[in-house]
């Protein structure tokens, strides 16, 4: 049983090298054996994550150096065990513990609305739609922490161009899975489910806006938003919707889950901005996950999370008003 594949992890056989092969069989067996002797509680949780990593399927991707930061990467362990994914609970450790119930195959994404060619795409089609790139992005959570993650995916624009947006397409709405049978967090009314996010059309078409299917060279762990999610690195992390099932191009600014829950705290734009504080805390600095400790230095948060190339999207806009 130990060597059984993650049943959700079947990607394109040609593009996959089992970790067992590239890591060396002996190390793989040692890792799996360590998992086997694991007990319960916190050990079980940590080892479920380790086992998931050991059995995850590789995704071949070419590094996009121009769009990647060379900063030290957050460890896979931190990136996959300190998560916000409220459908699986509100504590940072809940998603890694609970998201194994998420069924990521079969999976389709429907793209509709102000488009000439609405379509429902299977996840296998999505994986092949454009060459997979590795992009190392900073992700800044609105709560004041950040990570550096090597994502695998391609620009969202590749997907949107497929459906031929009409002239009325001004915004894009992203709806994510909300299934009570798979997602224990839906029992809590902490948000008005489903989790919905949105971007302006020009933001969605910006090359930096990433449709991610993997991270650290392998398919996305469930808790990171498998099988397909958004990563919008110049905006606070909550804009990067996980486990997307529907994309709708619309003429009006869509409602979003976080804006609905607290409009004075979470604006539609939510660009990372050290000069606009959250009503309950400063956004001037951030804590880089993995650097925690007594002598941890606080990092200065950068405008647009350091992604200055998006500044032209907001020319003439008062970013204090449109926060
Ligand atoms: N569907 C859904 N997507 C979501 C969230 C969520 O609760 N549900 N949390 C968001 C928040 S607040 C952050 S910071 C990022 C975290 O992504 P990560 O866990 O991959 O680092 O996911 C975002 N996407
Ligand atoms: Mo977040």
Coordinates of C-alpha atoms in Angstrom, one line a residue, residues 62-225:
X62 CA 10.8 25.3 -17.9
X63 CA 11.9 28.1 -15.6
X64 CA 10.7 31.5 -16.6
X65 CA 13.7 33.4 -15.2
X66 CA 12.5 36.8 -16.3
X67 CA 9.4 36.5 -14.2
X68 CA 11.1 34.7 -11.2
X69 CA 12.7 36.1 -8.1
X70 CA 16.1 34.7 -7.1
X71 CA 15.3 35.1 -3.4
X72 CA 15.5 32.0 -1.1
X73 CA 12.5 29.8 -1.6
X74 CA 10.2 28.9 1.3
X75 CA 10.5 25.2 2.1
X76 CA 8.0 22.8 0.5
X77 CA 7.0 21.8 4.0
X78 CA 6.2 25.3 5.1
X79 CA 4.4 26.2 1.9
X80 CA 2.2 23.0 2.1
X81 CA 1.5 23.0 5.8
X82 CA 0.9 26.7 6.7
X83 CA -2.1 27.5 4.5
X84 CA -5.3 29.6 4.2
X85 CA -8.0 27.5 2.6
X86 CA -11.1 28.2 4.7
X87 CA -13.1 25.4 3.0
X88 CA -10.9 23.1 5.0
X89 CA -10.9 25.1 8.2
X90 CA -9.7 28.4 9.4
X91 CA -6.5 27.4 11.3
X92 CA -3.3 27.5 9.3
X93 CA -2.8 23.8 10.0
X94 CA -6.3 22.7 9.1
X95 CA -5.9 22.5 5.3
X96 CA -3.0 20.1 5.3
X97 CA -4.9 17.9 7.8
X98 CA -8.3 18.0 6.1
X99 CA -7.8 18.6 2.3
X100 CA -7.1 14.9 1.6
X101 CA -10.9 14.6 1.1
X102 CA -10.7 16.9 -1.9
X103 CA -11.3 14.9 -5.1
X104 CA -9.3 16.6 -7.9
X105 CA -10.2 14.2 -10.7
X106 CA -12.3 14.2 -12.7
X107 CA -12.3 18.1 -12.8
X108 CA -13.5 20.6 -15.2
X109 CA -13.4 24.4 -15.5
X110 CA -16.3 26.1 -17.3
X111 CA -15.4 29.4 -19.0
X112 CA -18.4 31.5 -20.0
X113 CA -20.1 34.9 -20.0
X114 CA -18.9 37.6 -22.4
X115 CA -17.1 35.3 -24.7
X116 CA -17.6 34.1 -28.3
X117 CA -16.6 30.5 -27.5
X118 CA -17.8 29.3 -24.1
X119 CA -16.2 26.0 -23.1
X120 CA -15.9 23.4 -20.4
X121 CA -12.3 22.2 -20.2
X122 CA -11.1 19.0 -18.6
X123 CA -8.1 19.4 -16.3
X124 CA -6.1 17.3 -18.7
X125 CA -6.8 19.8 -21.5
X126 CA -5.9 22.7 -19.2
X127 CA -2.6 21.1 -18.5
X128 CA -1.8 20.9 -22.2
X129 CA -3.1 24.3 -23.2
X130 CA 0.3 26.0 -23.1
X131 CA 3.8 25.0 -22.1
X132 CA 4.2 24.7 -18.4
X133 CA 6.6 27.3 -16.8
X134 CA 8.2 27.4 -13.4
X135 CA 7.8 30.9 -11.9
X136 CA 9.2 31.7 -8.5
X137 CA 6.8 34.3 -7.0
X138 CA 6.6 36.1 -3.7
X139 CA 3.1 35.6 -2.2
X140 CA 2.1 38.2 0.4
X141 CA -0.9 37.4 2.6
X142 CA -3.0 40.3 3.8
X143 CA -2.4 39.0 7.3
X144 CA 1.3 40.1 7.2
X145 CA 3.3 37.1 6.2
X146 CA 4.9 36.1 3.0
X147 CA 6.4 33.1 1.2
X148 CA 8.5 32.5 -2.0
X149 CA 7.1 29.7 -4.0
X150 CA 8.1 28.1 -7.3
X151 CA 4.8 27.6 -9.0
X152 CA 4.2 25.6 -12.2
X153 CA 1.7 26.9 -14.7
X154 CA 1.2 29.5 -17.5
X155 CA -0.2 32.9 -17.9
X156 CA -4.0 33.0 -17.4
X157 CA -4.2 35.0 -20.6
X158 CA -3.5 31.7 -22.5
X159 CA -6.8 30.3 -21.2
X160 CA -8.8 33.5 -21.7
X161 CA -7.7 34.0 -25.3
X162 CA -9.1 30.5 -26.1
X163 CA -12.7 31.7 -25.5
X164 CA -12.4 34.9 -27.4
X165 CA -13.7 37.6 -25.0
X166 CA -16.3 40.0 -26.4
X167 CA -15.9 43.8 -26.2
X168 CA -18.2 43.7 -23.1
X169 CA -15.7 41.6 -21.1
X170 CA -14.4 44.1 -18.5
X171 CA -13.9 41.8 -15.5
X172 CA -13.3 38.2 -14.8
X173 CA -15.0 36.3 -12.0
X174 CA -13.5 33.1 -10.5
X175 CA -15.7 30.7 -8.6
X176 CA -14.1 27.9 -6.6
X177 CA -15.4 24.5 -5.5
X178 CA -17.9 24.5 -2.7
X179 CA -18.9 20.9 -1.9
X180 CA -20.0 20.1 1.6
X181 CA -19.2 16.4 1.2
X182 CA -15.5 17.2 0.5
X183 CA -15.0 20.4 2.4
X184 CA -15.7 20.4 6.2
X185 CA -15.1 24.1 6.5
X186 CA -18.3 24.9 4.5
X187 CA -20.2 24.1 7.7
X188 CA -18.9 27.3 9.1
X189 CA -20.5 30.5 7.8
X190 CA -17.2 32.4 8.0
X191 CA -17.6 33.3 4.3
X192 CA -20.6 33.3 2.0
X193 CA -19.7 30.2 0.0
X194 CA -18.6 29.6 -2.7
X195 CA -15.4 31.5 -2.5
X196 CA -15.5 34.0 -5.4
X197 CA -12.7 36.3 -6.5
X198 CA -12.4 38.7 -9.4
X199 CA -9.9 40.7 -11.5
X200 CA -10.3 43.5 -14.0
X201 CA -9.8 42.2 -17.5
X202 CA -6.5 43.9 -18.0
X203 CA -5.2 42.5 -14.7
X204 CA -6.3 39.1 -15.8
X205 CA -4.5 39.4 -19.1
X206 CA -1.3 40.6 -17.6
X207 CA 1.5 38.1 -18.2
X208 CA 2.3 37.9 -14.4
X209 CA -1.2 36.6 -13.6
X210 CA -0.6 32.9 -13.4
X211 CA -2.9 29.9 -13.7
X212 CA -1.1 27.4 -11.5
X213 CA -1.3 23.6 -11.6
X214 CA 1.8 22.8 -9.6
X215 CA 4.5 23.9 -7.3
X216 CA 8.0 22.7 -6.4
X217 CA 8.0 20.7 -9.7
X218 CA 5.0 18.6 -8.8
X219 CA 1.2 18.7 -8.9
X220 CA -0.4 21.1 -6.4
X221 CA -1.0 19.6 -3.0
X222 CA -4.7 19.7 -2.3
X223 CA -4.2 22.3 0.5
X224 CA -2.6 24.6 -2.0
X225 CA -5.6 24.7 -4.3

